[in-house]
Structure formats: structure tokens, C-alpha cells
PDB file of C-alpha atoms in Angstrom:
ATOM      1  CA  UNK A 894    -148.990 -24.273 150.234  1.00 42.00           C
ATOM      2  CA  UNK A 895    -148.861 -25.973 146.872  1.00 47.00           C
ATOM      3  CA  UNK A 896    -145.855 -27.593 145.228  1.00 47.00           C
ATOM      4  CA  UNK A 897    -146.560 -25.621 142.037  1.00 50.00           C
ATOM      5  CA  UNK A 898    -144.675 -22.432 142.919  1.00 49.00           C
ATOM      6  CA  UNK A 899    -145.027 -19.871 140.151  1.00 50.00           C
ATOM      7  CA  UNK A 900    -145.029 -16.623 142.096  1.00 54.00           C
ATOM      8  CA  UNK A 901    -142.732 -15.157 144.695  1.00 57.00           C
ATOM      9  CA  UNK A 902    -145.127 -16.125 147.534  1.00 65.00           C
ATOM     10  CA  UNK A 903    -142.634 -18.763 148.638  1.00 65.00           C
ATOM     11  CA  UNK A 904    -139.348 -17.514 149.970  1.00 73.00           C
ATOM     12  CA  UNK A 905    -136.192 -19.422 150.746  1.00 74.00           C
ATOM     13  CA  UNK A 906    -136.913 -19.052 154.448  1.00 79.00           C
ATOM     14  CA  UNK A 907    -140.344 -20.699 154.412  1.00 81.00           C
ATOM     15  CA  UNK A 908    -140.193 -23.097 151.425  1.00 82.00           C
ATOM     16  CA  UNK A 909    -139.636 -26.790 151.432  1.00 87.00           C
ATOM     17  CA  UNK A 910    -136.869 -28.220 149.265  1.00 89.00           C
ATOM     18  CA  UNK A 911    -139.525 -29.606 146.908  1.00 90.00           C
ATOM     19  CA  UNK A 912    -141.106 -26.164 146.540  1.00 87.00           C
ATOM     20  CA  UNK A 913    -137.736 -24.573 145.838  1.00 87.00           C
ATOM     21  CA  UNK A 914    -136.921 -27.220 143.235  1.00 89.00           C
ATOM     22  CA  UNK A 915    -140.300 -26.684 141.555  1.00 90.00           C
ATOM     23  CA  UNK A 916    -139.809 -22.917 141.607  1.00 86.00           C
ATOM     24  CA  UNK A 917    -136.408 -23.295 139.952  1.00 89.00           C
ATOM     25  CA  UNK A 918    -137.820 -25.691 137.361  1.00 93.00           C
ATOM     26  CA  UNK A 919    -140.638 -23.283 136.485  1.00 92.00           C
ATOM     27  CA  UNK A 920    -138.224 -20.353 136.198  1.00 92.00           C
ATOM     28  CA  UNK A 921    -135.937 -22.362 133.931  1.00 95.00           C
ATOM     29  CA  UNK A 922    -138.937 -23.285 131.800  1.00 95.00           C
ATOM     30  CA  UNK A 923    -140.007 -19.633 131.450  1.00 95.00           C
ATOM     31  CA  UNK A 924    -136.446 -18.574 130.593  1.00 96.00           C
ATOM     32  CA  UNK A 925    -136.199 -21.334 127.999  1.00 96.00           C
ATOM     33  CA  UNK A 926    -139.494 -20.260 126.409  1.00 95.00           C
ATOM     34  CA  UNK A 927    -138.328 -16.635 126.312  1.00 95.00           C
ATOM     35  CA  UNK A 928    -135.032 -17.606 124.673  1.00 95.00           C
ATOM     36  CA  UNK A 929    -136.854 -19.717 122.073  1.00 93.00           C
ATOM     37  CA  UNK A 930    -139.147 -16.794 121.272  1.00 93.00           C
ATOM     38  CA  UNK A 931    -136.231 -14.364 120.953  1.00 93.00           C
ATOM     39  CA  UNK A 932    -134.276 -16.730 118.707  1.00 91.00           C
ATOM     40  CA  UNK A 933    -137.362 -17.055 116.517  1.00 88.00           C
ATOM     41  CA  UNK A 934    -137.671 -13.286 116.263  1.00 88.00           C
ATOM     42  CA  UNK A 935    -134.075 -12.748 115.125  1.00 89.00           C
ATOM     43  CA  UNK A 936    -133.806 -15.684 112.727  1.00 89.00           C
ATOM     44  CA  UNK A 937    -132.544 -14.409 109.342  1.00 90.00           C
ATOM     45  CA  UNK A 938    -135.524 -15.849 107.442  1.00 90.00           C
ATOM     46  CA  UNK A 939    -137.953 -14.091 109.774  1.00 88.00           C
ATOM     47  CA  UNK A 940    -136.078 -10.785 109.475  1.00 89.00           C
ATOM     48  CA  UNK A 941    -135.965 -11.093 105.665  1.00 92.00           C
ATOM     49  CA  UNK A 942    -139.677 -11.851 105.527  1.00 91.00           C
ATOM     50  CA  UNK A 943    -140.444  -8.816 107.690  1.00 90.00           C
ATOM     51  CA  UNK A 944    -138.281  -6.588 105.454  1.00 92.00           C
ATOM     52  CA  UNK A 945    -140.079  -7.830 102.337  1.00 91.00           C
ATOM     53  CA  UNK A 946    -143.456  -7.221 103.963  1.00 89.00           C
ATOM     54  CA  UNK A 947    -142.438  -3.666 104.928  1.00 90.00           C
ATOM     55  CA  UNK A 948    -141.162  -2.954 101.418  1.00 87.00           C
ATOM     56  CA  UNK A 949    -144.338  -4.319  99.844  1.00 87.00           C
ATOM     57  CA  UNK A 950    -146.544  -2.293 102.159  1.00 88.00           C
ATOM     58  CA  UNK A 951    -144.687   0.839 101.037  1.00 86.00           C
ATOM     59  CA  UNK A 952    -145.665   0.455  97.365  1.00 86.00           C
ATOM     60  CA  UNK A 953    -148.754  -1.811  97.434  1.00 87.00           C
ATOM     61  CA  UNK A 954    -152.046  -1.340  99.261  1.00 86.00           C
ATOM     62  CA  UNK A 955    -153.625  -4.137 101.287  1.00 84.00           C
ATOM     63  CA  UNK A 956    -155.898  -5.069  98.373  1.00 87.00           C
ATOM     64  CA  UNK A 957    -152.911  -5.441  96.003  1.00 85.00           C
ATOM     65  CA  UNK A 958    -153.213  -2.137  94.143  1.00 89.00           C
ATOM     66  CA  UNK A 959    -150.054  -0.076  93.596  1.00 88.00           C
ATOM     67  CA  UNK A 960    -149.665   3.151  95.563  1.00 88.00           C
ATOM     68  CA  UNK A 961    -149.184   5.526  92.643  1.00 89.00           C
ATOM     69  CA  UNK A 962    -148.236   8.518  94.786  1.00 90.00           C
ATOM     70  CA  UNK A 963    -145.390   6.594  96.446  1.00 87.00           C
ATOM     71  CA  UNK A 964    -144.183   5.139  93.153  1.00 88.00           C
ATOM     72  CA  UNK A 965    -144.300   8.577  91.479  1.00 92.00           C
ATOM     73  CA  UNK A 966    -142.352  10.116  94.349  1.00 91.00           C
ATOM     74  CA  UNK A 967    -139.668   7.425  94.129  1.00 90.00           C
ATOM     75  CA  UNK A 968    -139.431   7.736  90.326  1.00 93.00           C
ATOM     76  CA  UNK A 969    -139.196  11.522  90.565  1.00 94.00           C
ATOM     77  CA  UNK A 970    -136.439  11.232  93.160  1.00 94.00           C
ATOM     78  CA  UNK A 971    -134.453   8.831  90.968  1.00 95.00           C
ATOM     79  CA  UNK A 972    -134.839  11.122  87.951  1.00 95.00           C
ATOM     80  CA  UNK A 973    -133.824  14.151  90.013  1.00 95.00           C
ATOM     81  CA  UNK A 974    -130.676  12.448  91.294  1.00 95.00           C
ATOM     82  CA  UNK A 975    -129.844  11.231  87.780  1.00 94.00           C
ATOM     83  CA  UNK A 976    -130.235  14.764  86.373  1.00 93.00           C
ATOM     84  CA  UNK A 977    -128.032  16.140  89.138  1.00 93.00           C
ATOM     85  CA  UNK A 978    -125.302  13.572  88.497  1.00 93.00           C
ATOM     86  CA  UNK A 979    -125.405  14.157  84.744  1.00 92.00           C
ATOM     87  CA  UNK A 980    -125.375  17.907  85.237  1.00 89.00           C
ATOM     88  CA  UNK A 981    -122.395  17.776  87.589  1.00 89.00           C
ATOM     89  CA  UNK A 982    -120.530  15.383  85.289  1.00 86.00           C
ATOM     90  CA  UNK A 983    -121.056  17.699  82.317  1.00 82.00           C
ATOM     91  CA  UNK A 984    -119.958  20.692  84.353  1.00 80.00           C
ATOM     92  CA  UNK A 985    -116.698  18.993  85.388  1.00 75.00           C
ATOM     93  CA  UNK A 986    -115.820  18.154  81.788  1.00 74.00           C
ATOM     94  CA  UNK A 987    -116.209  21.752  80.656  1.00 65.00           C
ATOM     95  CA  UNK A 988    -114.176  23.355  83.226  1.00 56.00           C
TER      96      UNK A 988
END
């Protein structure tokens, strides 16, 4: 058996104290790496960058050209909501 215990081949019953210590050290190292990766994923700058990238990909193609259909849909929606608000506001004043 090797002292570099990475798998569960070594059990408490048949491992030497050195093997158990190495197994614990390797597990702690893996846990530490996982925590570092998770912290990196949820860092506010990373999340903001991902949000900006998603927003850009909604209105711009990969070659930098605007997606006219998406922009037209958004503009039409804004105009529709504005017309509805103005219409309802005018209706409330009259009656």
C-alpha cells in the first residue's frame, strides 16, 4: 500500500496512522479547493460580469451586430405599456 491515499481503498481497520493522516490531509485539500472555487463563483464581481454578458448576448450577436428583432420587440413592449398607462390615466381623469 502507498502512503498517498486518495481513494477509499484504505479503511480505518487496515490503514496505518500515516496513511490515515495522509488521507485526511488529501480530503482537507480537496475540500479547500472546492470552497475556493465556490467562493470564486459567487463573488459579486463575477456575478455582475455574468449578468452583463447575459444582457449583452440578448441584444448583440457574437460578431457585435445588434439583434434588431429583439430590440424591436423590447421597444414595442415599452411603447405598448406606455400607451396603456397613458390611456388608463386619461380614462381616470374623465370619469
